[in-house]
JSON list of C-alpha atoms in Angstrom, two decimals:
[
{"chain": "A", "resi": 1, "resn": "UNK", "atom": "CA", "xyz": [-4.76, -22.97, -14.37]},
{"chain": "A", "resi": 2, "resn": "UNK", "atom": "CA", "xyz": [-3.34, -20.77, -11.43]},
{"chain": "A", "resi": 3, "resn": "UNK", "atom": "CA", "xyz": [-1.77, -18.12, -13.92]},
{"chain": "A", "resi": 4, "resn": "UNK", "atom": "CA", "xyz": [-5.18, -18.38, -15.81]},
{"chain": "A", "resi": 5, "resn": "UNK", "atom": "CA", "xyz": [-7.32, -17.76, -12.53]},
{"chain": "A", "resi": 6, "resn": "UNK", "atom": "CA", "xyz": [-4.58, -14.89, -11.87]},
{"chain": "A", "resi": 7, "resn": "UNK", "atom": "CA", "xyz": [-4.63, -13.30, -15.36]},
{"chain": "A", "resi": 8, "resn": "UNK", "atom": "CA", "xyz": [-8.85, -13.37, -14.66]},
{"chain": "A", "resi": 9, "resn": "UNK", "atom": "CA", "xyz": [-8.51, -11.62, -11.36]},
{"chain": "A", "resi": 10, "resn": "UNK", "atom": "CA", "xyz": [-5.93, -9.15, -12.78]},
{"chain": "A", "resi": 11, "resn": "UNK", "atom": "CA", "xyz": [-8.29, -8.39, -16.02]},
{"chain": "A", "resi": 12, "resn": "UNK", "atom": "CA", "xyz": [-11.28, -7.88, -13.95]},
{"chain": "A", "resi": 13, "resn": "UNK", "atom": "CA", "xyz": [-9.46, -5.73, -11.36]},
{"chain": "A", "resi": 14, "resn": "UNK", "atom": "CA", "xyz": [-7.87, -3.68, -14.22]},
{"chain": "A", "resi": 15, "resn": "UNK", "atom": "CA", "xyz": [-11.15, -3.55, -15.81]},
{"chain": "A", "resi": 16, "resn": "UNK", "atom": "CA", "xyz": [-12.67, -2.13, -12.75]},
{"chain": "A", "resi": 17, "resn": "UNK", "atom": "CA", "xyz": [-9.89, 0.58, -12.28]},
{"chain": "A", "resi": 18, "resn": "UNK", "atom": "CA", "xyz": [-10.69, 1.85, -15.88]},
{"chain": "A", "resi": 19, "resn": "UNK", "atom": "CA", "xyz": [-14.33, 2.06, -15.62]},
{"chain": "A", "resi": 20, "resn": "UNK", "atom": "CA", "xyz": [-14.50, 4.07, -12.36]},
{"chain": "A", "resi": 21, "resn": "UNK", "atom": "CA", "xyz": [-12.04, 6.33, -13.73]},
{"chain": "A", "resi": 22, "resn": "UNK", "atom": "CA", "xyz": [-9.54, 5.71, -11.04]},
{"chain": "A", "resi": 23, "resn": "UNK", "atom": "CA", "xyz": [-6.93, 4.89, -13.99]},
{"chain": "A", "resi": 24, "resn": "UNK", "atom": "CA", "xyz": [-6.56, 8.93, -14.52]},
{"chain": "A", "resi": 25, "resn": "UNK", "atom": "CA", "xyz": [-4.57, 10.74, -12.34]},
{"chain": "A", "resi": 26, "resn": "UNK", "atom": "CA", "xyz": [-6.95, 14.11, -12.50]},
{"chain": "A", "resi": 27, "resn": "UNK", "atom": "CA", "xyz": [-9.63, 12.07, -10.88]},
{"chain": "A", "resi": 28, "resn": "UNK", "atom": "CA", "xyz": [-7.17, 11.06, -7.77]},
{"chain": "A", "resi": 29, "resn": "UNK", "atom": "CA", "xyz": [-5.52, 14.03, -7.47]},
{"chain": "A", "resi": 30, "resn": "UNK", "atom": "CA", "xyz": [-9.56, 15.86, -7.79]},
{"chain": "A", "resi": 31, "resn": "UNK", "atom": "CA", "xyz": [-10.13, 14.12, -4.41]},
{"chain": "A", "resi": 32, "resn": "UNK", "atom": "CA", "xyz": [-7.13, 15.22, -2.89]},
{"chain": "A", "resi": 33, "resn": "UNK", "atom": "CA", "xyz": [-8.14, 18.98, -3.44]},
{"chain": "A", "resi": 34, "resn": "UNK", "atom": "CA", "xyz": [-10.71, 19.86, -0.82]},
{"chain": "A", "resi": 35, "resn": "UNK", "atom": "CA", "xyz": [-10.61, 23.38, -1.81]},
{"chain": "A", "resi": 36, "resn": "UNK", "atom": "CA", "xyz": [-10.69, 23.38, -5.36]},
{"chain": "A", "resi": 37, "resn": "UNK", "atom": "CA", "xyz": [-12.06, 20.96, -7.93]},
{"chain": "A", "resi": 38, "resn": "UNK", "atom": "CA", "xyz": [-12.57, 18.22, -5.21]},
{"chain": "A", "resi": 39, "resn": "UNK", "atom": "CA", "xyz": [-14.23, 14.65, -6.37]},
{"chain": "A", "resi": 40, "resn": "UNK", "atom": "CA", "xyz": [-15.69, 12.25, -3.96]},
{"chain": "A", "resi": 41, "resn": "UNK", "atom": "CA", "xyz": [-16.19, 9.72, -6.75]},
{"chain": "A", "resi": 42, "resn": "UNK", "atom": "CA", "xyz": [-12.64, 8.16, -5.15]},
{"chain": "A", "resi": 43, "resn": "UNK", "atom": "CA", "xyz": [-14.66, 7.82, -1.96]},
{"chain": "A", "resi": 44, "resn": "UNK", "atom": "CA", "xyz": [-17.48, 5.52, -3.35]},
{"chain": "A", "resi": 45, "resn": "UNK", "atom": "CA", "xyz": [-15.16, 3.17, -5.04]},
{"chain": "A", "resi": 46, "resn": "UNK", "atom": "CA", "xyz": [-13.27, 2.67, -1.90]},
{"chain": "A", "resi": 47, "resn": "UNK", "atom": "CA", "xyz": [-16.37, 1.69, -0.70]},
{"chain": "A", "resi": 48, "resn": "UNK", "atom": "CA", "xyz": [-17.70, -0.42, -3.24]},
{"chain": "A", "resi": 49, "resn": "UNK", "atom": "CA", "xyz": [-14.57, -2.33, -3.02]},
{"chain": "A", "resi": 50, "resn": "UNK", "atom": "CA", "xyz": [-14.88, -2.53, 0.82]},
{"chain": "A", "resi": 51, "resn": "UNK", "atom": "CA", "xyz": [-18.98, -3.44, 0.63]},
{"chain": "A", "resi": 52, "resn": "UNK", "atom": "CA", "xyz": [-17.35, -6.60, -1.54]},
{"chain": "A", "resi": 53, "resn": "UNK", "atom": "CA", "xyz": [-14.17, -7.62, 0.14]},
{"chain": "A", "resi": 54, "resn": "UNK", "atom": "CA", "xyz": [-14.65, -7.42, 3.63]},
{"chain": "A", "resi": 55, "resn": "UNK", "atom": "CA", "xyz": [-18.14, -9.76, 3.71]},
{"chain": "A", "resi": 56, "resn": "UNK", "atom": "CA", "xyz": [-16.13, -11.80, 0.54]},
{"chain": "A", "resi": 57, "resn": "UNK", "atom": "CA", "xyz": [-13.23, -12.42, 2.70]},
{"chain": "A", "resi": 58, "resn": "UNK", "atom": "CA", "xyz": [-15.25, -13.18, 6.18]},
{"chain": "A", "resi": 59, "resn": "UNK", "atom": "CA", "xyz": [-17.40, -15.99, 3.67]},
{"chain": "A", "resi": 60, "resn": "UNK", "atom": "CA", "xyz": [-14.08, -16.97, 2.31]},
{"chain": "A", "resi": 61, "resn": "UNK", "atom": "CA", "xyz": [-12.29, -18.02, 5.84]},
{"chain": "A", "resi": 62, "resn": "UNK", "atom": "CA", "xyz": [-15.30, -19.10, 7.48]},
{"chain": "A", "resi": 63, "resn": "UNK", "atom": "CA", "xyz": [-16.00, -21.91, 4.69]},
{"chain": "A", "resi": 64, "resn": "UNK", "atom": "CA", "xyz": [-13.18, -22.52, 2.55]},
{"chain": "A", "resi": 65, "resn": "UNK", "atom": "CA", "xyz": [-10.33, -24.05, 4.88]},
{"chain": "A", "resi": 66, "resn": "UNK", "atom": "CA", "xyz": [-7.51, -24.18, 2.40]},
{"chain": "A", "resi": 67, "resn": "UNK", "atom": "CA", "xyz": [-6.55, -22.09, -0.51]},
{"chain": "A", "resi": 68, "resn": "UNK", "atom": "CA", "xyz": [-6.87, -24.04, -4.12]},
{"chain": "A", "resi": 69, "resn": "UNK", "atom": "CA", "xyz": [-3.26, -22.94, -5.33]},
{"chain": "A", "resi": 70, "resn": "UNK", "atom": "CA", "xyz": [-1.07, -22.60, -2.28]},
{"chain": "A", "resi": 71, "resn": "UNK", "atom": "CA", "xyz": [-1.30, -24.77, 1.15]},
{"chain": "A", "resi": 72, "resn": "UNK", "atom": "CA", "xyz": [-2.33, -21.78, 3.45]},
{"chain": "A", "resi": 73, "resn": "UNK", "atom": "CA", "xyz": [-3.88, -18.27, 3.37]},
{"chain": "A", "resi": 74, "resn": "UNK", "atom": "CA", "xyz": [-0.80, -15.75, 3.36]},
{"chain": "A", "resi": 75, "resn": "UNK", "atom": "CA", "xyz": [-2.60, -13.51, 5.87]},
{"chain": "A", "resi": 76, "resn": "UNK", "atom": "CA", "xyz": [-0.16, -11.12, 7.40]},
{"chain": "A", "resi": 77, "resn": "UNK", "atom": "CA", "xyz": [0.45, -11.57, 11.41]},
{"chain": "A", "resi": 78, "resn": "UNK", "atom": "CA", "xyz": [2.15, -8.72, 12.22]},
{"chain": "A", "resi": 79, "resn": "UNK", "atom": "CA", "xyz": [-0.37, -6.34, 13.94]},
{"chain": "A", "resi": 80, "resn": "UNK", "atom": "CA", "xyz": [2.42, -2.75, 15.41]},
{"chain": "A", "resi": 81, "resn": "UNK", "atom": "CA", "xyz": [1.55, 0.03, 14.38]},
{"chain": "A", "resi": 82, "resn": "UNK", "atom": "CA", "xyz": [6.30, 0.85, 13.98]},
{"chain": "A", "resi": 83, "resn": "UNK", "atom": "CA", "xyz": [8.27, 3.02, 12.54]},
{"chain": "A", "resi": 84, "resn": "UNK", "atom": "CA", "xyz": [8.52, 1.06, 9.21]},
{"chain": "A", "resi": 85, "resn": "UNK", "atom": "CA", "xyz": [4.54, 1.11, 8.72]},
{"chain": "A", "resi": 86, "resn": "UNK", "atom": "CA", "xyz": [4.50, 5.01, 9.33]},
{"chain": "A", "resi": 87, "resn": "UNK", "atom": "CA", "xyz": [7.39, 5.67, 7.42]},
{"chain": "A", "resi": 88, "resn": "UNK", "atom": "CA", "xyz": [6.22, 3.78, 3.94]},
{"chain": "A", "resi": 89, "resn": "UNK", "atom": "CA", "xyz": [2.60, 4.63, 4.30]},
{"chain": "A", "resi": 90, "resn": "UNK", "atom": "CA", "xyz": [3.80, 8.32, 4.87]},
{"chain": "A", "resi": 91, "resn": "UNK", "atom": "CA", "xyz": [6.09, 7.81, 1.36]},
{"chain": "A", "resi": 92, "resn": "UNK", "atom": "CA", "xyz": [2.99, 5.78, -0.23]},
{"chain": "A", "resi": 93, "resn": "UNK", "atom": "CA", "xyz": [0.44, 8.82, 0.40]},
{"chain": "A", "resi": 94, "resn": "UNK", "atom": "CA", "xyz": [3.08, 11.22, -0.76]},
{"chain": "A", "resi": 95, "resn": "UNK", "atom": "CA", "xyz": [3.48, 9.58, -3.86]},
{"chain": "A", "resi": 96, "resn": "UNK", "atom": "CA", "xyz": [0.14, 8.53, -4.92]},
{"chain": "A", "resi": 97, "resn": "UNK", "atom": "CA", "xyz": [-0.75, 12.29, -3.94]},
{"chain": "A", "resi": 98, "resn": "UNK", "atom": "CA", "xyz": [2.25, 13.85, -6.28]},
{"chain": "A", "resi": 99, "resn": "UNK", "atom": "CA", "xyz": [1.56, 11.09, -8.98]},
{"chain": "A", "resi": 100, "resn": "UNK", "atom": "CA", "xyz": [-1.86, 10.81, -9.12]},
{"chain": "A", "resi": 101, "resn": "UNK", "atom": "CA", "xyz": [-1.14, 6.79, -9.29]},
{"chain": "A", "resi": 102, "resn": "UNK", "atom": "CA", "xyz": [-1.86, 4.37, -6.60]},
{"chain": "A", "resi": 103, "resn": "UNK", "atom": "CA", "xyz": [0.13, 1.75, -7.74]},
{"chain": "A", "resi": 104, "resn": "UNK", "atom": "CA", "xyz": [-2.55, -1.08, -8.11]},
{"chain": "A", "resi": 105, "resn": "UNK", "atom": "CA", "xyz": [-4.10, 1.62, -10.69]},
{"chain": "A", "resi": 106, "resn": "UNK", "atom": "CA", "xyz": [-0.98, 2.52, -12.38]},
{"chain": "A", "resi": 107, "resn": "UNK", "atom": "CA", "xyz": [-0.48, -0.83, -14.22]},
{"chain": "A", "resi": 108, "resn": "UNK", "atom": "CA", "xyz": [-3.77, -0.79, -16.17]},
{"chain": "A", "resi": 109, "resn": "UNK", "atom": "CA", "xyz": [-3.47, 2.42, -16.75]},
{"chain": "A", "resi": 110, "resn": "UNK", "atom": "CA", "xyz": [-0.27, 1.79, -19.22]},
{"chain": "A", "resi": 111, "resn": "UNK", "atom": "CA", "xyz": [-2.81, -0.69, -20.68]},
{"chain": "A", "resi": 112, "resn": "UNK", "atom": "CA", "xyz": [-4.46, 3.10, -21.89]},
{"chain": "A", "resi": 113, "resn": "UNK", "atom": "CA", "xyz": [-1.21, 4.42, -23.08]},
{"chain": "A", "resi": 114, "resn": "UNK", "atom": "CA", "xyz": [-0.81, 7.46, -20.34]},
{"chain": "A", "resi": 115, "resn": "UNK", "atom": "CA", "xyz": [2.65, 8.63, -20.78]},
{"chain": "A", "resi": 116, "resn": "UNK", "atom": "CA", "xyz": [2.63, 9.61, -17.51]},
{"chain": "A", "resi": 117, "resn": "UNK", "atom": "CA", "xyz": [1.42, 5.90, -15.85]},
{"chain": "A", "resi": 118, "resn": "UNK", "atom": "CA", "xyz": [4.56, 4.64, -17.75]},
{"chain": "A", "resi": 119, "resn": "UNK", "atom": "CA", "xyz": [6.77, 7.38, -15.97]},
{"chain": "A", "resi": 120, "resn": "UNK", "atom": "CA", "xyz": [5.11, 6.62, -12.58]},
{"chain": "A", "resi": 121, "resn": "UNK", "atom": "CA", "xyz": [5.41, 2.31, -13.17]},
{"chain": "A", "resi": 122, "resn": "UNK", "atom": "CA", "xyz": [9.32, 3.30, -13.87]},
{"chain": "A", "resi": 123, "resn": "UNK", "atom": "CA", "xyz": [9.42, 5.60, -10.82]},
{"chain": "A", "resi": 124, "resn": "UNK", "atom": "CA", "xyz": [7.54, 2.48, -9.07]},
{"chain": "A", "resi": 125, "resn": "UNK", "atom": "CA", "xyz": [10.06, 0.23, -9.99]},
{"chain": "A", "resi": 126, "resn": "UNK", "atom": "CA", "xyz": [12.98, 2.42, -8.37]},
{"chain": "A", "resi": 127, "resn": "UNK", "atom": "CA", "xyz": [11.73, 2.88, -5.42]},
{"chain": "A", "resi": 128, "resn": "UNK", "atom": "CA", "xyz": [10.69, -0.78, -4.75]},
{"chain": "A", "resi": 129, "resn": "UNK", "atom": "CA", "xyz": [14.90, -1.62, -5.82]},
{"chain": "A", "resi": 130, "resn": "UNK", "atom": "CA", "xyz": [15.81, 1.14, -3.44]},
{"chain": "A", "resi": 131, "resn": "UNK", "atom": "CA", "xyz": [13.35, -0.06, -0.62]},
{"chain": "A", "resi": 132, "resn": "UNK", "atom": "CA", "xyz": [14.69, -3.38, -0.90]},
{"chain": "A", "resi": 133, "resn": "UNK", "atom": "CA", "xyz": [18.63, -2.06, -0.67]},
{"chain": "A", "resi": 134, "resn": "UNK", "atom": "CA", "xyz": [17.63, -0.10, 2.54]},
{"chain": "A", "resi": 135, "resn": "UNK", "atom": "CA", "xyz": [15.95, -2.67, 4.40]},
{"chain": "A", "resi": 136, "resn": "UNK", "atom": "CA", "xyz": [18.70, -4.92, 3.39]},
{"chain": "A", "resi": 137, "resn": "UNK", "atom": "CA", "xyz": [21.01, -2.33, 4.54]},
{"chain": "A", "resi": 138, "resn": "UNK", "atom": "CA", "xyz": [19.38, -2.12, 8.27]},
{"chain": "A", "resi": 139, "resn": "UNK", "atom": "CA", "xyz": [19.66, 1.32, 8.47]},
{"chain": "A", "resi": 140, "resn": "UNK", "atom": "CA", "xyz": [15.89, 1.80, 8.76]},
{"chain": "A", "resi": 141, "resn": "UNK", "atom": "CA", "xyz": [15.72, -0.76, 12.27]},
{"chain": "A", "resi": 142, "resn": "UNK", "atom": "CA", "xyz": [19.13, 1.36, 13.45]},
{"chain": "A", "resi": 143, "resn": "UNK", "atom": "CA", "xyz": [17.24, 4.81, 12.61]},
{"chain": "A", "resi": 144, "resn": "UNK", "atom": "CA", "xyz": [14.02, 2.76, 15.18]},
{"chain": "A", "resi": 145, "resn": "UNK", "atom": "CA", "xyz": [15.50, 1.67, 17.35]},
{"chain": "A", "resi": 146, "resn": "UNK", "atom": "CA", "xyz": [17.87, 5.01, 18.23]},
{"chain": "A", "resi": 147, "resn": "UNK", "atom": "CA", "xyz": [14.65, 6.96, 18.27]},
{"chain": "A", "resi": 148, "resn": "UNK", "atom": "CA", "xyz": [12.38, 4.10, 20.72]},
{"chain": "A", "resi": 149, "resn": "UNK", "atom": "CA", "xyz": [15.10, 4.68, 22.86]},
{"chain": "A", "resi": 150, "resn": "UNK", "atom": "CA", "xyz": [14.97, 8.66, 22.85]},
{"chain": "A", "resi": 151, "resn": "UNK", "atom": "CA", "xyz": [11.13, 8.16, 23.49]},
{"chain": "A", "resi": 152, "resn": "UNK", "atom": "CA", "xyz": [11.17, 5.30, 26.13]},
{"chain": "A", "resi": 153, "resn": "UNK", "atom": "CA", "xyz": [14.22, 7.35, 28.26]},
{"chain": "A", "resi": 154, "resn": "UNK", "atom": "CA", "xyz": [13.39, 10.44, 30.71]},
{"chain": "A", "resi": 155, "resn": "UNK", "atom": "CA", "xyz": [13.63, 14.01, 29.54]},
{"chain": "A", "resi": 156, "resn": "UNK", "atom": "CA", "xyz": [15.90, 13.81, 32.49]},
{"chain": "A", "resi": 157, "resn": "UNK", "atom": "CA", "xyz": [18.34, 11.08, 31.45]},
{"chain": "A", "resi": 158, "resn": "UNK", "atom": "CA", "xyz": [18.65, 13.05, 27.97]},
{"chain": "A", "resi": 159, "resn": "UNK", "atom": "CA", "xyz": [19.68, 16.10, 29.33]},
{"chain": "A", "resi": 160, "resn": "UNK", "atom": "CA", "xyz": [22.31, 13.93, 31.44]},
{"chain": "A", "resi": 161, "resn": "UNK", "atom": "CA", "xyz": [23.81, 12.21, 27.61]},
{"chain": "A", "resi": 162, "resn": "UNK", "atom": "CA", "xyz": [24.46, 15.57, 26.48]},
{"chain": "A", "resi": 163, "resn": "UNK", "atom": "CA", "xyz": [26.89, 16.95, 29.26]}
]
């Protein structure tokens, strides 16, 4: 029943990304060009999805205490604004910018047969295995933590580490 419920959710989302037109590229990348052949139509689904979610999820926590198919609500607690938000959401506009493809709307897109949804969900794919063998590697938290304490020290001080 919970891959059923998830297979629902899934068809209706995908559903919803191929009606609004969000599953071609032209209309994403349309909204990105303010100058040229710009498209607001991005604009109003955003907020269609946001006039549903945020007053779903508010009736959601305030009545239902526990989740049907898992013990608790995976909400995510971790509220900095650090280096490794800026740096993937910087790399996640960039690429849904270049591609055309956020990548909730690249997956039914393949469901349409765009070549270029299956070279973006390949491209996808990559980047998540090379995300995961850089934050395993630590060189991301090294690359922070060098450049907190650049910021945090005295113009003074830094002039001093250089002699």
């Amino acid at each position: 029943m919970r891959y059923f419920a998830a297979g629902l959710i899934g068809a209706i989302f995908g559903l919803g990304i191929i009606a609004s037109g969000m599953a071609n590229p032209a209309k994403v990348l349309n909204f990105f060009d303010i100058a040229g052949s710009f498209d607001p139509s991005l604009a109003f689904v955003m907020a269609g999805a946001l006039t549903v979610a945020i007053p779903g999820y508010a009736f959601i926590f305030r009545k239902v205490k526990k989740p049907v198919y898992t013990p608790t609500y995976n909400v995510p607690t971790n509220r900095k604004i650090d280096i490794r938000l800026v740096v993937g959401s910087s790399i996640f506009g960039i690429g849904w910018g270049i591609g055309g493809f956020c990548p909730g709307a690249s997956i039914p897109a393949l469901g349409l047969v765009h070549e270029s949804s299956l070279v973006f969900v390949v491209a996808l794919v990559v980047g998540i295995v090379l995300a995961q063998l850089i934050q395993k590697s630590g060189i991301i938290e090294q690359i922070a933590k060098k450049g907190s304490r650049l910021l945090l020290s005295r113009p003074s001080e830094n002039i001093q580490d250089r002699a």
